[in-house]
mmCIF file of C-alpha atoms in Angstrom:
data_model
loop_
_atom_site.group_PDB
_atom_site.id
_atom_site.type_symbol
_atom_site.label_atom_id
_atom_site.label_comp_id
_atom_site.label_asym_id
_atom_site.label_seq_id
_atom_site.Cartn_x
_atom_site.Cartn_y
_atom_site.Cartn_z
ATOM 1 C CA MET R 187 -6.203 377.302 100.734
ATOM 2 C CA GLY R 188 -5.348 378.605 97.304
ATOM 3 C CA THR R 189 -1.916 379.265 95.948
ATOM 4 C CA ARG R 190 -2.425 382.869 94.817
ATOM 5 C CA LEU R 191 -1.207 385.405 97.365
ATOM 6 C CA TYR R 192 -1.803 389.125 97.718
ATOM 7 C CA VAL R 193 1.350 391.071 98.624
ATOM 8 C CA GLY R 194 0.846 394.602 99.872
ATOM 9 C CA ASN R 195 2.904 397.481 101.236
ATOM 10 C CA LEU R 196 5.701 396.807 98.753
ATOM 11 C CA PRO R 197 8.392 399.439 98.301
ATOM 12 C CA PHE R 198 7.861 401.240 95.004
ATOM 13 C CA THR R 199 11.400 400.251 93.983
ATOM 14 C CA ALA R 200 10.698 396.499 94.208
ATOM 15 C CA ASP R 201 10.732 394.530 90.966
ATOM 16 C CA GLU R 202 9.366 391.109 90.032
ATOM 17 C CA THR R 203 12.768 389.401 90.329
ATOM 18 C CA GLN R 204 13.251 390.650 93.904
ATOM 19 C CA ILE R 205 9.765 389.491 94.887
ATOM 20 C CA ARG R 206 10.281 386.094 93.232
ATOM 21 C CA ASP R 207 13.574 385.636 95.104
ATOM 22 C CA LEU R 208 11.982 386.646 98.410
ATOM 23 C CA PHE R 209 9.084 384.196 98.059
ATOM 24 C CA ALA R 210 11.326 381.372 96.777
ATOM 25 C CA GLN R 211 13.349 381.352 100.006
ATOM 26 C CA SER R 212 13.244 378.124 102.021
ATOM 27 C CA GLY R 213 12.871 376.118 98.816
ATOM 28 C CA ARG R 214 9.360 377.346 97.972
ATOM 29 C CA THR R 215 8.249 377.241 94.339
ATOM 30 C CA VAL R 216 7.016 380.479 92.765
ATOM 31 C CA SER R 217 4.958 380.056 89.584
ATOM 32 C CA GLU R 218 4.261 383.703 88.748
ATOM 33 C CA VAL R 219 4.794 387.226 90.085
ATOM 34 C CA LYS R 220 2.584 390.098 88.943
ATOM 35 C CA LEU R 221 3.187 393.599 90.281
ATOM 36 C CA VAL R 222 0.362 396.067 89.730
ATOM 37 C CA THR R 223 1.169 399.377 88.056
ATOM 38 C CA ASP R 224 -0.873 402.504 87.526
ATOM 39 C CA ARG R 225 -2.367 402.323 84.058
ATOM 40 C CA ASP R 226 -1.868 406.043 83.389
ATOM 41 C CA THR R 227 1.661 406.592 84.707
ATOM 42 C CA GLY R 228 3.096 403.059 84.586
ATOM 43 C CA ARG R 229 4.425 403.499 88.126
ATOM 44 C CA PRO R 230 4.172 400.690 90.683
ATOM 45 C CA ARG R 231 1.153 400.865 92.989
ATOM 46 C CA GLY R 232 2.846 399.092 95.903
ATOM 47 C CA PHE R 233 1.086 395.746 95.692
ATOM 48 C CA GLY R 234 0.955 392.640 93.589
ATOM 49 C CA PHE R 235 0.199 388.941 93.423
ATOM 50 C CA VAL R 236 2.390 385.879 93.744
ATOM 51 C CA GLU R 237 1.290 382.457 92.510
ATOM 52 C CA MET R 238 2.932 379.735 94.569
ATOM 53 C CA GLY R 239 3.624 376.180 93.404
ATOM 54 C CA SER R 240 1.479 374.535 96.088
ATOM 55 C CA SER R 241 -0.809 375.399 98.969
ATOM 56 C CA GLU R 242 1.965 374.301 101.352
ATOM 57 C CA ASP R 243 4.329 376.826 99.746
ATOM 58 C CA ALA R 244 1.619 379.496 100.025
ATOM 59 C CA ASP R 245 1.015 378.718 103.712
ATOM 60 C CA GLY R 246 4.759 378.881 104.413
ATOM 61 C CA ALA R 247 5.123 382.191 102.593
ATOM 62 C CA ILE R 248 2.276 383.752 104.569
ATOM 63 C CA ARG R 249 3.705 382.453 107.835
ATOM 64 C CA ASP R 250 7.275 383.606 107.068
ATOM 65 C CA LEU R 251 6.711 386.863 105.183
ATOM 66 C CA ASN R 252 3.572 388.551 106.533
ATOM 67 C CA GLY R 253 4.782 391.524 108.596
ATOM 68 C CA ARG R 254 8.401 391.046 107.546
ATOM 69 C CA ASP R 255 10.456 394.128 106.751
ATOM 70 C CA PHE R 256 11.269 394.447 103.072
ATOM 71 C CA GLY R 257 12.865 397.652 101.829
ATOM 72 C CA GLY R 258 11.900 399.460 105.008
ATOM 73 C CA ARG R 259 8.240 398.441 104.838
ATOM 74 C CA ALA R 260 6.313 395.728 106.680
ATOM 75 C CA LEU R 261 4.846 393.413 104.034
ATOM 76 C CA THR R 262 1.231 392.317 104.022
ATOM 77 C CA VAL R 263 0.959 388.765 102.702
ATOM 78 C CA ASN R 264 -2.304 386.840 102.646
ATOM 79 C CA GLU R 265 -4.443 384.680 100.416
ATOM 80 C CA ALA R 266 -5.707 386.603 97.398
ATOM 81 C CA LYS R 267 -9.465 386.884 97.275
ATOM 82 C CA GLU R 268 -11.391 386.715 94.028
ATOM 83 C CA ARG R 269 -12.800 390.061 93.002
ATOM 84 C CA SER R 270 -16.525 390.272 93.528
ATOM 85 C CA ALA R 271 -18.707 391.380 90.639
ATOM 86 C CA GLY R 272 -19.148 395.122 90.482
ATOM 87 C CA GLY R 273 -16.371 395.874 92.936
ATOM 88 C CA GLY R 274 -13.365 398.092 92.482
ATOM 89 C CA GLY R 275 -12.285 399.422 89.171
ATOM 90 C CA GLY R 276 -12.413 403.068 90.141
ATOM 91 C CA GLY R 277 -14.776 404.446 87.559
ATOM 92 C CA PHE R 278 -15.836 401.511 85.488
ATOM 93 C CA GLY R 279 -19.560 401.101 85.538
ATOM 94 C CA GLY R 280 -20.012 398.283 83.125
ATOM 95 C CA GLY R 281 -21.300 400.165 80.102
ATOM 96 C CA TYR R 282 -19.919 402.223 77.306
ATOM 97 C CA GLY R 283 -22.746 404.726 77.419
ATOM 98 C CA GLY R 284 -20.614 407.874 77.339
ATOM 99 C CA GLY R 285 -20.905 410.377 80.158
ATOM 100 C CA GLY R 286 -23.494 410.948 82.805
ATOM 101 C CA GLY R 287 -23.216 409.007 85.998
ATOM 102 C CA GLY R 288 -21.031 406.072 85.026
ATOM 103 C CA GLY R 289 -23.934 403.819 86.066
ATOM 104 C CA ARG R 290 -23.522 400.254 87.184
ATOM 105 C CA SER R 291 -26.436 399.039 85.109
ATOM 106 C CA GLY R 292 -24.518 399.358 81.886
ATOM 107 C CA GLY R 293 -26.309 402.390 80.488
ATOM 108 C CA GLY R 294 -24.653 405.128 82.421
ATOM 109 C CA GLY R 295 -26.984 407.858 81.218
ATOM 110 C CA GLY R 296 -25.435 408.134 77.789
ATOM 111 C CA GLY R 297 -27.247 408.750 74.603
ATOM 112 C CA GLY R 298 -28.538 412.208 75.445
ATOM 113 C CA ASN R 299 -31.424 413.322 73.239
ATOM 114 C CA ARG R 300 -31.797 410.371 70.917
ATOM 115 C CA ARG R 301 -35.315 409.178 70.167
ATOM 116 C CA TYR R 302 -36.114 405.712 68.943
#
């Protein structure tokens, strides 16, 4: 098991210090806390990632905190999965080809009427 955990269903008022303190309970070591914010508004998106000091700390955090009430919400805590290529991103296609389709192949239909 890895040491990077996904933490979901966070209250929007939670900050990194509160999350660090929560995961450090029972003597666990927390290496890093990263809460995800909306890139346009800067507001919290209600999830984040916690890097634990060891796989034992990560296992203990999952066991103790998954489903636990925090700020009136039941937390989701599990091992973070690596993002697969081409997944997510909400609108990124891979290319900078301006307009038209957003294509995954990198071209995206841009270029319009150019002839080469």
